[in-house]
Amino acid sequence: MLRSLFTLCTLSGVILLSGCKETKSEAWYKQHPDETYAVYTQCLEDGEASDNCEFAHRAALMFAQEGQPGVKEKFEAIFQQEAEKRNAVTQ
């Protein structure tokens, strides 16, 4: 009985942990603008509030303020769209 309970707990733990997404660091997102854009836009659509979303948000802010041409405009557009959505809701 104890053995089967231990096996069940072990298998449950493995299944739960295998479903977790890998968390990337803020520094990683700041070095990968395309991945940052993809993750951040997905987070906005899903309303997710994970560490990945927070780190992608911080990197997206950096790209919108200091990014290279092309990259900067892409991230500025995201924040502009979000501001417009907030304004539409509050009016």
XYZ file of C-alpha atoms in Angstrom:
91
model
C 0.000 0.000 0.000
C 2.757 2.436 0.944
C 4.705 1.525 -2.158
C 1.792 2.284 -4.490
C 1.143 5.598 -2.716
C 4.799 6.574 -3.143
C 4.663 5.620 -6.834
C 1.488 7.632 -7.340
C 2.987 10.716 -5.671
C 6.186 10.416 -7.689
C 4.335 10.085 -10.991
C 2.057 13.001 -10.127
C 5.079 15.184 -9.381
C 6.772 14.255 -12.647
C 3.629 14.997 -14.646
C 3.121 18.368 -12.966
C 6.725 19.446 -13.450
C 6.851 18.360 -17.072
C 4.038 20.792 -17.883
C 6.004 23.834 -16.703
C 7.445 26.254 -19.227
C 11.110 27.118 -19.105
C 11.615 30.555 -17.584
C 14.014 32.779 -19.487
C 15.840 35.623 -17.771
C 15.240 39.307 -18.378
C 18.751 39.534 -19.840
C 17.899 36.771 -22.313
C 14.813 38.637 -23.516
C 16.858 41.834 -23.900
C 19.151 39.974 -26.290
C 16.356 38.381 -28.360
C 13.894 40.997 -29.678
C 11.962 38.630 -31.962
C 11.315 36.127 -29.184
C 10.472 38.973 -26.808
C 7.892 40.275 -29.268
C 6.331 36.829 -29.704
C 6.178 36.073 -25.980
C 4.959 39.520 -24.963
C 2.171 39.639 -27.559
C 1.082 36.139 -26.504
C 1.053 37.235 -22.865
C -1.132 40.219 -23.763
C -3.580 37.983 -25.634
C -3.732 35.370 -22.870
C -3.625 37.768 -19.926
C -0.887 35.612 -18.427
C 1.180 36.981 -15.532
C 4.130 34.589 -15.408
C 7.794 35.403 -14.848
C 8.350 35.029 -18.592
C 5.664 37.629 -19.257
C 7.143 40.029 -16.721
C 10.658 39.668 -18.128
C 9.384 39.999 -21.704
C 7.460 43.139 -20.675
C 10.587 44.727 -19.201
C 12.598 43.889 -22.311
C 9.789 45.200 -24.536
C 9.877 48.525 -22.672
C 13.617 48.705 -23.247
C 13.220 47.962 -26.965
C 10.478 50.602 -27.266
C 12.738 53.216 -25.673
C 16.193 52.272 -26.937
C 15.731 49.712 -29.692
C 17.286 49.784 -33.116
C 15.236 51.187 -36.004
C 12.559 48.728 -37.011
C 12.646 46.991 -33.648
C 11.825 50.162 -31.733
C 8.791 50.935 -33.902
C 7.447 47.407 -33.561
C 7.474 47.624 -29.760
C 6.184 51.205 -29.712
C 3.199 49.981 -31.736
C 2.390 47.335 -29.113
C 2.372 49.883 -26.312
C 0.322 52.313 -28.412
C -2.293 49.616 -29.046
C -2.434 48.771 -25.349
C -2.857 52.453 -24.449
C -5.712 52.762 -26.946
C -7.417 49.689 -25.471
C -7.143 51.137 -21.956
C -8.518 54.483 -23.126
C -11.459 52.802 -24.843
C -12.322 50.932 -21.651
C -12.061 53.971 -19.375
C -14.153 56.275 -21.550
